Short mmCIF file of C-alpha atoms and ligand atoms in Angstrom, two decimals:
data_model
loop_
_atom_site.label_atom_id
_atom_site.label_comp_id
_atom_site.label_asym_id
_atom_site.label_seq_id
_atom_site.Cartn_x
_atom_site.Cartn_y
_atom_site.Cartn_z
CA MET V 1 93.39 88.37 124.92
CA LYS V 2 96.08 86.30 124.46
CA ASN V 3 99.62 87.88 124.65
CA TYR V 4 100.41 87.01 120.71
CA ILE V 5 104.36 87.38 119.96
CA LYS V 6 104.07 86.65 116.27
CA LEU V 7 101.52 86.89 113.60
CA LYS V 8 101.75 83.25 112.66
CA ASP V 9 99.91 82.39 116.05
CA ILE V 10 97.42 85.29 115.66
CA GLN V 11 96.41 83.85 112.21
CA ALA V 12 96.13 79.96 113.33
CA ASP V 13 93.88 81.34 115.86
CA ILE V 14 92.03 83.02 113.19
CA GLN V 15 91.48 80.48 111.37
CA ALA V 16 90.31 78.28 114.19
CA GLY V 17 87.90 80.84 115.05
CA GLU V 18 89.37 81.71 118.28
CA VAL V 19 89.72 85.45 117.42
CA THR V 20 88.78 87.74 115.02
CA CYS V 21 90.53 90.76 113.53
CA ARG V 22 88.12 93.23 114.64
CA ALA V 23 88.52 91.74 118.36
CA LEU V 24 92.29 92.59 117.75
CA VAL V 25 91.88 95.89 116.75
CA GLU V 26 89.55 96.90 119.76
CA TYR V 27 91.73 95.27 121.98
CA TYR V 28 94.86 97.22 120.30
CA LEU V 29 92.80 100.20 120.55
CA LYS V 30 91.56 99.63 124.27
CA ASN V 31 95.33 99.49 125.04
CA ILE V 32 95.87 102.87 123.38
CA ALA V 33 92.76 104.42 125.20
CA GLU V 34 94.40 103.67 128.74
CA LYS V 35 98.04 103.89 127.85
CA ASN V 36 98.83 106.37 125.35
CA GLY V 37 98.02 109.35 127.90
CA LYS V 38 100.94 108.61 129.78
CA LEU V 39 103.60 107.11 127.24
CA ASN V 40 102.82 109.02 124.06
CA ALA V 41 103.79 106.31 121.66
CA PHE V 42 100.97 107.38 119.01
CA LEU V 43 100.44 110.79 117.71
CA GLN V 44 97.29 109.70 115.62
CA VAL V 45 94.70 106.46 116.15
CA PHE V 46 93.23 105.71 113.00
CA ASP V 47 90.36 103.67 115.04
CA GLN V 48 87.40 103.91 112.70
CA GLU V 49 89.27 103.07 109.67
CA ALA V 50 91.32 100.05 111.65
CA LEU V 51 88.08 98.63 112.59
CA ALA V 52 86.73 99.07 108.77
CA LYS V 53 89.66 97.43 107.60
CA ALA V 54 89.46 94.84 110.16
CA ASP V 55 85.87 93.50 109.02
CA GLU V 56 87.22 93.51 105.40
CA ILE V 57 90.11 91.07 106.45
CA ASP V 58 88.02 89.16 108.63
CA GLN V 59 85.90 88.63 105.75
CA LYS V 60 88.99 87.46 103.38
CA PHE V 61 89.69 84.93 105.86
CA ARG V 62 86.00 83.71 105.68
CA GLN V 63 86.83 83.37 101.90
CA GLY V 64 90.53 82.06 101.59
CA THR V 65 91.53 85.27 100.07
CA ALA V 66 93.65 86.78 103.32
CA GLY V 67 97.09 88.21 102.18
CA LYS V 68 100.41 87.32 104.24
CA LEU V 69 99.90 90.06 106.76
CA ALA V 70 96.62 89.71 107.47
CA GLY V 71 95.91 89.96 110.83
CA MET V 72 99.00 91.85 111.89
CA VAL V 73 98.09 95.29 113.35
CA VAL V 74 100.75 97.84 112.42
CA GLY V 75 101.71 101.51 113.71
CA ILE V 76 104.14 103.53 111.58
CA LYS V 77 106.61 106.06 112.23
CA ASP V 78 105.35 109.75 111.58
CA LEU V 79 108.17 110.10 109.33
CA LEU V 80 106.57 107.80 107.00
CA CYS V 81 103.67 109.29 104.13
CA TYR V 82 100.35 107.70 104.09
CA LYS V 83 97.79 109.54 101.97
CA GLY V 84 94.92 111.47 103.43
CA HIS V 85 97.02 111.22 106.90
CA VAL V 86 98.88 113.62 108.63
CA SER V 87 102.49 112.81 108.55
CA SER V 88 104.25 115.57 110.65
CA ALA V 89 107.99 114.19 111.06
CA GLY V 90 107.54 114.55 114.86
CA SER V 91 107.90 118.44 113.57
CA LYS V 92 105.94 121.49 114.25
CA ILE V 93 106.90 123.02 110.78
CA LEU V 94 104.77 119.91 109.21
CA GLU V 95 102.15 120.23 111.81
CA GLY V 96 98.85 119.19 110.61
CA PHE V 97 100.62 118.00 106.86
CA GLU V 98 98.58 115.49 105.06
CA SER V 99 100.06 113.66 102.49
CA GLN V 100 99.57 113.44 98.87
CA PHE V 101 100.74 109.85 98.53
CA THR V 102 101.56 106.85 100.65
CA ALA V 103 105.29 105.57 100.98
CA THR V 104 106.05 102.47 99.01
CA ALA V 105 106.91 100.46 102.26
CA VAL V 106 103.32 101.42 103.73
CA GLN V 107 101.39 100.49 100.47
CA ARG V 108 103.09 97.26 100.64
CA LEU V 109 102.01 96.44 104.04
CA LEU V 110 98.48 97.48 102.81
CA GLU V 111 98.64 95.12 100.09
CA ALA V 112 99.49 92.72 102.08
CA ASP V 113 96.55 93.15 104.16
CA ALA V 114 98.12 94.33 107.14
CA ILE V 115 95.83 96.99 109.30
CA ILE V 116 97.48 100.21 110.09
CA ILE V 117 96.17 101.42 113.14
CA GLY V 118 97.94 104.75 113.72
CA SER V 119 101.02 107.04 113.62
CA GLN V 120 103.90 107.15 115.98
CA ASN V 121 105.78 109.65 118.05
CA CYS V 122 109.09 110.07 116.97
CA ASP V 123 112.05 112.50 117.35
CA GLU V 124 111.75 115.46 114.88
CA PHE V 125 112.93 114.48 111.55
CA GLY V 126 114.53 111.23 112.85
CA MET V 127 116.93 113.44 114.87
CA GLY V 128 117.70 112.00 118.30
CA SER V 129 118.16 109.12 120.20
CA THR V 130 115.83 109.29 123.16
CA ASN V 131 112.26 110.72 121.58
CA GLU V 132 112.92 113.96 123.62
CA ASN V 133 113.01 115.93 120.43
CA SER V 134 109.69 115.33 119.13
CA ALA V 135 107.58 118.78 118.77
CA TYR V 136 104.86 116.56 120.50
CA GLY V 137 106.72 115.84 123.83
CA ALA V 138 108.68 112.93 124.54
CA CYS V 139 107.54 109.18 124.30
CA LEU V 140 107.79 107.11 127.86
CA ASN V 141 109.65 103.43 128.05
CA ALA V 142 106.94 101.47 129.47
CA ALA V 143 109.92 99.10 131.03
CA GLY V 144 110.90 101.49 133.84
CA GLU V 145 109.60 104.63 135.54
CA ASN V 146 110.87 107.76 134.05
CA ARG V 147 113.06 106.20 131.28
CA VAL V 148 113.33 107.40 127.76
CA ALA V 149 112.19 104.90 124.97
CA GLY V 150 115.23 105.44 122.76
CA GLY V 151 114.92 107.16 119.54
CA SER V 152 114.19 108.18 117.12
CA SER V 153 111.82 105.44 116.52
CA GLY V 154 110.63 105.99 119.99
CA GLY V 155 106.75 105.75 119.45
CA SER V 156 107.21 102.97 117.29
CA ALA V 157 108.98 100.57 119.80
CA VAL V 158 106.98 101.68 122.89
CA ALA V 159 104.00 101.23 120.70
CA VAL V 160 105.05 97.18 120.61
CA GLN V 161 106.66 96.98 123.61
CA ALA V 162 103.07 98.05 125.26
CA ASP V 163 101.07 96.08 122.90
CA MET V 164 99.45 98.70 121.42
CA CYS V 165 100.06 97.10 118.18
CA LEU V 166 101.86 94.11 117.19
CA ALA V 167 104.53 95.49 114.88
CA SER V 168 105.66 98.62 113.77
CA LEU V 169 107.83 100.58 110.85
CA GLY V 170 110.47 102.77 111.76
CA THR V 171 113.23 104.43 110.05
CA ASP V 172 116.79 103.77 110.95
CA THR V 173 119.69 106.91 109.59
CA GLY V 174 121.97 105.94 112.67
CA GLY V 175 120.37 103.19 114.82
CA SER V 176 116.71 104.84 115.25
CA VAL V 177 115.07 101.26 114.59
CA ARG V 178 117.64 99.31 116.58
CA MET V 179 118.14 101.50 119.55
CA PRO V 180 114.90 101.96 120.82
CA ALA V 181 113.86 98.15 119.92
CA GLY V 182 117.21 97.59 122.43
CA PHE V 183 115.93 100.01 125.01
CA CYS V 184 112.39 98.31 125.03
CA GLY V 185 113.22 94.71 124.87
CA LEU V 186 112.40 94.26 121.04
CA VAL V 187 113.63 92.98 117.78
CA GLY V 188 114.96 95.99 115.27
CA LEU V 189 115.92 95.48 111.83
CA LYS V 190 117.55 97.92 109.94
CA PRO V 191 117.92 96.39 106.28
CA THR V 192 120.96 96.64 103.50
CA TYR V 193 121.11 100.31 102.28
CA THR V 194 118.71 100.01 99.06
CA ARG V 195 116.91 97.29 99.87
CA VAL V 196 113.71 98.77 100.84
CA SER V 197 112.30 101.86 99.07
CA ARG V 198 112.63 105.17 100.41
CA TRP V 199 109.85 106.69 98.34
CA GLY V 200 107.86 108.48 100.78
CA LEU V 201 110.16 108.71 103.97
CA ILE V 202 110.52 111.85 104.89
CA ALA V 203 114.17 112.56 104.20
CA TYR V 204 117.03 113.13 107.06
CA ALA V 205 120.23 111.82 105.36
CA SER V 206 119.08 110.27 102.01
CA SER V 207 122.69 108.02 101.84
CA PHE V 208 121.74 106.94 105.12
CA ASP V 209 118.09 106.38 105.70
CA CYS V 210 116.61 102.88 106.12
CA ILE V 211 112.75 101.96 106.95
CA GLY V 212 112.56 99.07 109.02
CA PRO V 213 110.39 96.98 111.10
CA ILE V 214 110.39 96.90 115.03
CA THR V 215 108.55 93.33 116.33
CA LYS V 216 108.21 91.14 119.21
CA SER V 217 109.93 88.27 117.10
CA VAL V 218 112.61 87.71 114.80
CA GLU V 219 110.36 85.81 112.45
CA ASP V 220 108.04 88.82 112.16
CA ALA V 221 110.81 91.16 111.30
CA ALA V 222 111.34 88.66 108.50
CA LEU V 223 107.80 89.08 107.17
CA LEU V 224 107.80 92.29 107.24
CA LEU V 225 110.82 92.79 105.42
CA GLU V 226 109.88 90.23 102.75
CA VAL V 227 106.93 92.53 102.04
CA ILE V 228 108.23 95.74 102.12
CA ALA V 229 111.54 94.83 100.14
CA GLY V 230 112.27 94.95 96.53
CA ALA V 231 112.68 97.13 93.43
CA ASP V 232 110.23 100.30 92.97
CA THR V 233 110.12 102.19 89.93
CA GLN V 234 109.32 105.56 92.64
CA ASP V 235 112.82 104.99 93.97
CA SER V 236 116.02 104.54 91.41
CA THR V 237 118.12 103.63 94.23
CA VAL V 238 116.46 100.36 95.38
CA SER V 239 118.31 97.17 94.37
CA ASN V 240 116.77 94.90 92.03
CA GLU V 241 117.90 91.89 93.96
CA PRO V 242 115.27 89.39 94.24
CA VAL V 243 113.74 89.02 97.50
CA PRO V 244 113.97 86.17 99.43
CA ALA V 245 111.71 84.05 101.86
CA TYR V 246 113.26 85.78 104.84
CA ALA V 247 110.83 84.08 107.36
CA ALA V 248 111.27 80.35 106.15
CA PHE V 249 113.78 79.64 108.95
CA ALA V 250 115.23 76.26 108.70
CA PRO V 251 114.96 74.26 111.99
CA LEU V 252 117.20 75.48 114.89
CA ALA V 253 118.57 71.91 115.13
CA GLN V 254 120.18 72.68 111.71
CA SER V 255 121.56 76.02 112.04
CA PRO V 256 124.82 76.44 110.83
CA LYS V 257 128.17 77.15 112.79
CA TYR V 258 129.08 80.56 111.89
CA ARG V 259 132.46 82.60 111.98
CA ILE V 260 131.53 85.54 114.56
CA GLY V 261 133.67 88.51 115.33
CA TYR V 262 132.86 90.81 118.07
CA LEU V 263 134.26 94.27 117.94
CA LYS V 264 136.96 94.26 120.69
CA GLU V 265 136.89 98.05 121.25
CA ALA V 266 133.01 98.02 121.74
CA VAL V 267 132.95 95.13 124.06
CA GLU V 268 136.10 96.00 126.04
CA SER V 269 135.18 99.89 126.12
CA THR V 270 135.10 101.38 129.69
CA GLY V 271 132.08 103.46 128.82
CA LEU V 272 130.05 100.24 128.72
CA GLN V 273 127.59 99.94 131.46
CA ALA V 274 128.73 97.21 133.63
CA GLU V 275 125.56 94.87 132.97
CA VAL V 276 125.61 95.50 129.41
CA LYS V 277 129.41 94.15 129.10
CA ALA V 278 128.25 91.12 131.40
CA ALA V 279 125.26 90.32 129.10
CA THR V 280 127.09 90.99 126.03
CA VAL V 281 130.51 88.70 127.46
CA ALA V 282 127.51 86.01 128.44
CA LYS V 283 126.21 85.78 124.86
CA LEU V 284 129.58 85.47 123.42
CA ALA V 285 130.34 82.41 125.75
CA TRP V 286 126.81 81.17 124.62
CA LEU V 287 127.43 81.89 120.94
CA GLU V 288 130.88 79.52 121.49
CA ALA V 289 129.12 76.91 123.51
CA GLN V 290 126.94 76.53 120.51
CA GLY V 291 129.60 75.71 118.44
CA HIS V 292 130.12 78.81 116.36
CA THR V 293 133.73 80.45 116.45
CA VAL V 294 133.87 83.78 118.08
CA GLU V 295 136.98 85.83 117.99
CA ALA V 296 137.58 89.50 119.22
CA VAL V 297 138.50 91.80 116.21
CA ASP V 298 140.30 94.95 116.49
CA PHE V 299 138.35 97.81 114.74
CA PRO V 300 141.00 101.03 115.09
CA LEU V 301 138.48 103.15 113.23
CA ILE V 302 135.83 103.03 115.48
CA LYS V 303 136.53 106.67 117.06
CA TYR V 304 135.56 107.96 113.76
CA PHE V 305 132.39 106.36 113.65
CA LEU V 306 130.69 109.34 115.36
CA PRO V 307 132.57 112.32 113.68
CA THR V 308 131.91 110.45 110.01
CA TYR V 309 128.11 109.94 110.67
CA TYR V 310 127.38 113.49 112.00
CA ILE V 311 129.60 115.20 109.75
CA LEU V 312 127.66 113.55 106.81
CA THR V 313 124.21 113.39 108.17
CA THR V 314 123.98 116.93 109.24
CA ALA V 315 125.47 117.86 105.59
CA GLU V 316 122.71 115.90 103.81
CA ALA V 317 120.07 117.14 106.38
CA SER V 318 121.01 120.95 105.84
CA SER V 319 120.38 120.33 102.01
CA ASN V 320 117.32 118.06 102.48
CA LEU V 321 115.32 120.32 105.09
CA SER V 322 116.02 123.25 102.80
CA ARG V 323 112.28 122.41 101.49
CA PHE V 324 110.64 123.67 104.44
CA ASP V 325 110.42 127.05 103.70
CA GLY V 326 106.62 128.19 104.54
CA VAL V 327 105.82 128.02 100.86
CA LYS V 328 105.31 124.65 99.78
CA TYR V 329 104.01 123.02 102.82
CA GLY V 330 103.52 123.02 106.30
CA TYR V 331 103.71 125.62 108.84
CA ARG V 332 104.34 129.23 107.85
CA THR V 333 104.86 132.20 110.26
CA ALA V 334 102.21 134.58 111.03
CA GLN V 335 104.64 137.70 111.38
CA ALA V 336 106.56 138.49 108.15
CA SER V 337 106.25 141.02 105.56
CA ASP V 338 108.86 139.94 103.23
CA LEU V 339 110.10 136.76 101.99
CA ILE V 340 113.64 136.49 103.45
CA THR V 341 112.23 137.23 106.98
CA MET V 342 108.96 134.79 106.26
CA TYR V 343 111.61 132.05 105.33
CA LYS V 344 113.94 132.82 108.49
CA LYS V 345 110.98 133.31 111.05
CA THR V 346 109.17 129.98 109.21
CA ARG V 347 112.32 127.99 110.16
CA ALA V 348 113.16 129.34 113.29
CA GLU V 349 109.80 128.87 114.86
CA GLY V 350 108.91 125.42 112.87
CA PHE V 351 112.11 123.86 113.75
CA GLY V 352 113.23 122.51 116.98
CA LYS V 353 116.54 123.15 118.76
CA GLU V 354 118.25 119.83 117.67
CA VAL V 355 116.97 120.04 114.15
CA ARG V 356 118.39 123.73 113.98
CA ARG V 357 121.56 123.03 115.53
CA ARG V 358 121.90 120.01 112.90
CA ILE V 359 121.15 122.68 110.08
CA MET V 360 123.71 124.90 111.07
CA LEU V 361 126.48 122.26 111.68
CA GLY V 362 125.46 120.71 108.08
CA THR V 363 125.90 124.08 106.33
CA PHE V 364 129.06 124.66 108.11
CA VAL V 365 130.74 121.61 107.01
CA LEU V 366 129.35 121.97 103.19
CA SER V 367 130.55 125.83 103.61
CA ALA V 368 132.89 126.83 100.50
CA SER V 369 135.76 127.14 103.19
CA TYR V 370 135.40 123.87 105.26
CA TYR V 371 133.78 121.51 102.37
CA ASP V 372 137.20 119.67 101.90
CA ALA V 373 138.28 119.78 105.48
CA TYR V 374 135.05 118.08 106.83
CA TYR V 375 132.84 116.98 104.04
CA THR V 376 135.48 115.58 101.82
CA LYS V 377 137.24 113.97 104.54
CA ALA V 378 134.50 112.34 106.04
CA GLN V 379 133.15 110.81 102.73
CA LYS V 380 136.91 109.50 102.54
CA VAL V 381 136.49 108.15 105.95
CA ARG V 382 133.42 106.75 105.41
CA ARG V 383 135.01 104.65 102.48
CA LEU V 384 137.75 103.52 104.90
CA ILE V 385 135.28 102.26 107.28
CA LYS V 386 133.42 100.61 104.48
CA ASP V 387 136.27 98.97 103.14
CA TYR V 388 137.46 97.91 106.92
CA THR V 389 134.08 96.39 107.21
CA ASP V 390 133.68 94.45 104.25
CA GLN V 391 137.42 92.90 104.69
CA LEU V 392 136.28 91.79 108.35
CA LEU V 393 132.98 90.51 106.81
CA GLN V 394 135.12 88.51 104.09
CA LYS V 395 136.50 86.21 107.23
CA TYR V 396 133.62 86.39 109.42
CA ASP V 397 129.62 85.50 108.86
CA PHE V 398 128.87 88.36 111.39
CA LEU V 399 130.30 90.93 113.50
CA VAL V 400 128.59 91.69 117.18
CA CYS V 401 128.44 93.84 119.77
CA PRO V 402 125.77 95.50 122.42
CA THR V 403 123.61 97.96 120.54
CA THR V 404 123.90 100.37 123.19
CA PRO V 405 126.81 101.28 125.84
CA THR V 406 124.07 101.38 128.12
CA THR V 407 120.11 100.87 128.72
CA ALA V 408 117.64 103.24 128.66
CA TYR V 409 118.23 106.57 129.93
CA LYS V 410 116.51 108.63 132.62
CA MET V 411 114.36 111.46 131.03
CA GLY V 412 116.05 114.46 130.67
CA GLU V 413 119.70 112.85 131.31
CA LYS V 414 121.30 113.58 127.87
CA THR V 415 119.23 116.36 126.82
CA GLU V 416 121.67 119.35 127.93
CA ASP V 417 124.75 117.85 126.37
CA PRO V 418 124.42 116.89 122.59
CA ILE V 419 127.78 115.01 122.45
CA GLN V 420 126.54 112.66 125.24
CA MET V 421 123.56 112.45 123.38
CA TYR V 422 125.36 111.20 120.18
CA LEU V 423 127.68 109.11 122.13
CA GLY V 424 125.11 106.64 122.91
CA ASP V 425 124.49 105.81 118.72
CA LEU V 426 128.18 104.68 118.68
CA PHE V 427 127.74 100.97 117.90
CA THR V 428 124.65 101.48 115.74
CA VAL V 429 126.22 104.42 113.46
CA GLN V 430 128.57 101.95 111.52
CA ALA V 431 126.16 99.76 109.64
CA ASN V 432 124.31 103.25 108.43
CA VAL V 433 127.98 104.47 107.48
CA VAL V 434 128.67 101.17 105.68
CA GLY V 435 125.20 100.31 104.39
CA LEU V 436 124.93 97.10 105.88
CA PRO V 437 122.13 95.20 107.44
CA ALA V 438 121.94 95.04 111.13
CA ILE V 439 119.74 94.09 113.88
CA SER V 440 119.12 94.45 117.32
CA VAL V 441 117.76 91.07 119.47
CA PRO V 442 116.83 91.19 123.17
CA ASN V 443 119.54 89.86 125.39
CA GLY V 444 118.57 90.02 129.08
CA LEU V 445 117.93 93.11 131.58
CA ASP V 446 119.73 94.94 133.76
CA ASN V 447 119.68 95.52 137.82
CA ASP V 448 116.95 98.11 137.11
CA GLY V 449 114.79 95.63 134.87
CA MET V 450 115.51 97.85 131.88
CA PRO V 451 116.24 95.62 128.74
CA ILE V 452 119.68 95.10 127.00
CA GLY V 453 120.23 94.64 123.12
CA PHE V 454 123.01 92.77 121.20
CA GLN V 455 123.40 93.96 117.73
CA VAL V 456 124.40 91.43 115.15
CA MET V 457 125.67 93.05 111.49
CA ALA V 458 126.09 91.13 108.04
CA GLY V 459 127.24 91.57 104.86
CA ALA V 460 125.32 93.63 102.10
CA PHE V 461 122.23 91.67 101.15
CA GLN V 462 122.85 89.20 103.71
CA GLU V 463 119.37 89.58 105.57
CA GLU V 464 118.51 85.97 105.00
CA ALA V 465 121.38 84.36 107.06
CA LEU V 466 121.46 87.52 109.48
CA LEU V 467 117.71 86.86 110.33
CA ALA V 468 117.95 82.99 110.79
CA PHE V 469 120.82 83.46 112.57
CA ALA V 470 118.89 86.31 115.08
CA HIS V 471 116.08 83.91 115.28
CA SER V 472 118.49 81.70 116.67
CA LEU V 473 119.40 84.24 119.49
CA HIS V 474 115.70 85.16 120.09
CA PRO V 475 113.79 82.26 118.99
N1 LIG M 1 120.31 109.16 116.98
C1 LIG M 1 120.84 108.94 115.60
C2 LIG M 1 120.80 110.71 115.42
O1 LIG M 1 120.17 111.10 116.07
C3 LIG M 1 120.44 108.20 114.47
C4 LIG M 1 118.94 108.93 114.22
C5 LIG M 1 118.04 108.06 113.37
O2 LIG M 1 118.27 106.87 112.91
N2 LIG M 1 117.10 108.59 112.74
O3 LIG M 1 120.84 111.16 114.00
#
């Protein structure tokens, strides 16, 4: 099988009779059979279903009725509902839980003739940066021995990286699409908040959560966004903004010259791995050589990114996760004689350590005595960060920085110290705190051959320009 990077090439080969959807699905299933035992990217594989769908789409190709994503074999993060399939959010508390309905984004993939091959490993409820917080075991990065995949959409990234599917749908609350994409040498897009319906996305922090694609090419990320974005009657927070043809890029030679600001504090930070810094500086120089204006911008509020993010997301999580009580769905303890003990034991046994930590933190910041000191204050700081970011984006088309301060960690390197783990999210959380779109594109390798990511953030609903620019960085 050819090493396909983008859907366009697959579709051309199907049209030319050189490959079929069935052959593609068989190829990916073979890779899953060979590699998943070690990498643990997929939690469920829908093999028979994917093969049947492949035959159906092959038929459509012959009839000339194939949809926009025909020929694309996709995996979905275990946090997305798919009717009749298990969606466990990487958690024991939802072990074996069968979705009653399908997430809008997943439904739209199906309607566009994508083939869904399975559900993918992730940190429990999306809480984590390495995929080590999954109740179903960690997912391994295919680029290096004993390296983490990144999180929380680790399985979604590794599945694409190891050629077990062409693309994945992940979710990004504070970097969970971009970070594993960066760690695995892929493209990861977090759209503007409200660009994509959250219906059927198991909630972690509702005012941050976004569904986004992980792909090998910017073109496929754009195509997927075209399909999944747009108004939805099931989610009243979704924007009615029309969805442009994101993947219709102008020829690279006609790329406009942009004004680009790089976050000085991020690029000059002493915490940055030397090779990440060198790759970022080199990219900035390259951008300048392409005729773009590149300037350093100060972002003194950078030290508040993580506290703001972790106060508000844990608060929202403590509320969202209160529904897992052993009554409505999922796991229930076997040993309780009264209701209160049942709640307590179910939650203590069903949730992993990090999720319990966040529920407690979130409950604390929302408690009557500390609400104003933490929750209200963090909301105010969120506004300040947003205003300042918007102000910068009046002056610049894009804000850029490395996706993460370092490349993928060794397994277990950060698990004992949550603060160290949270620090890895420093550059990704801003986009979620302010609700803006951001993308991670590959930017070379470190000395151990581990991928480095470069992040670009744009103004609200500027995905068209963002994707076109990202395409010029990673054509
Ligand atoms: N690592 C971040 C967290 O643990 C981001 C997670 C995400 O985007 N779902 O909250």
